[in-house]
């Protein structure tokens, strides 16, 4: 599996790594890990110009909250 240049798979994972709070990272055992630490993602583009993964993660969480998924259940 490969993606085109300037494209990535698993967008939510990049968002999670960049936008999760410390408490969320601890819950998911991601405290000291970054996107670059995951072998499957090592050939991907980590940062895309104009994309704010942390902001997108918060937007995703707000959207899930709007449809009734609690913050606890989102993880």
Coordinates of C-alpha atoms in Angstrom, one line a residue:
X1 CA 0.0 0.0 0.0
X2 CA 1.3 3.4 -0.9
X3 CA 0.0 6.9 -1.2
X4 CA 0.7 9.7 -3.6
X5 CA 3.2 12.5 -2.7
X6 CA 1.6 15.0 -0.3
X7 CA -1.0 12.4 0.7
X8 CA -1.4 10.3 3.8
X9 CA -3.6 7.5 5.0
X10 CA -4.9 7.3 8.5
X11 CA -5.6 11.0 8.8
X12 CA -7.2 10.7 12.2
X13 CA -4.1 9.1 13.6
X14 CA -2.0 12.1 12.6
X15 CA -4.6 14.3 14.1
X16 CA -4.6 12.2 17.3
X17 CA -0.8 12.4 17.6
X18 CA -0.7 16.1 17.2
X19 CA -3.9 17.2 18.9
X20 CA -4.6 14.8 21.8
X21 CA -4.4 16.2 25.3
X22 CA -1.8 14.7 27.7
X23 CA -4.7 12.8 29.5
X24 CA -5.8 11.4 26.2
X25 CA -2.3 10.4 25.2
X26 CA -1.8 8.7 28.6
X27 CA -5.1 6.8 28.2
X28 CA -4.0 5.5 24.8
X29 CA -0.4 4.9 25.9
X30 CA 1.0 7.5 23.5
X31 CA 2.7 9.7 26.0
X32 CA 6.1 10.1 24.4
X33 CA 5.3 8.8 20.9
X34 CA 5.1 10.9 17.8
X35 CA 3.9 10.1 14.3
X36 CA 7.5 9.4 13.2
X37 CA 7.8 6.6 15.8
X38 CA 5.3 4.4 13.9
X39 CA 7.0 2.2 11.3
X40 CA 3.9 1.9 9.1
X41 CA 3.8 5.7 8.8
X42 CA 7.5 6.2 8.3
X43 CA 7.2 6.6 4.6
X44 CA 4.4 9.2 4.8
X45 CA 4.5 12.9 4.8
X46 CA 4.2 14.0 8.5
X47 CA 3.2 17.6 7.9
X48 CA 1.3 19.0 5.0
X49 CA 1.4 22.7 4.3
X50 CA -1.9 24.3 5.2
X51 CA -3.1 21.3 7.3
X52 CA -3.4 21.8 11.1
X53 CA -3.8 18.3 12.5
X54 CA -4.3 19.5 16.0
X55 CA -7.2 21.8 15.0
X56 CA -8.7 19.1 12.8
X57 CA -8.6 16.7 15.7
X58 CA -10.5 19.2 17.9
X59 CA -13.0 19.7 15.0
X60 CA -13.5 15.9 14.7
X61 CA -14.1 15.6 18.5
X62 CA -16.6 18.5 18.4
X63 CA -18.4 16.8 15.5
X64 CA -18.6 13.5 17.4
X65 CA -19.9 15.4 20.5
X66 CA -22.6 17.0 18.4
X67 CA -24.0 13.7 17.3
X68 CA -24.0 12.4 20.9
X69 CA -20.7 10.6 21.3
X70 CA -19.2 11.5 24.7
X71 CA -15.6 12.5 24.9
X72 CA -14.9 9.4 26.9
X73 CA -16.4 7.2 24.2
X74 CA -14.5 9.0 21.5
X75 CA -11.3 7.2 22.6

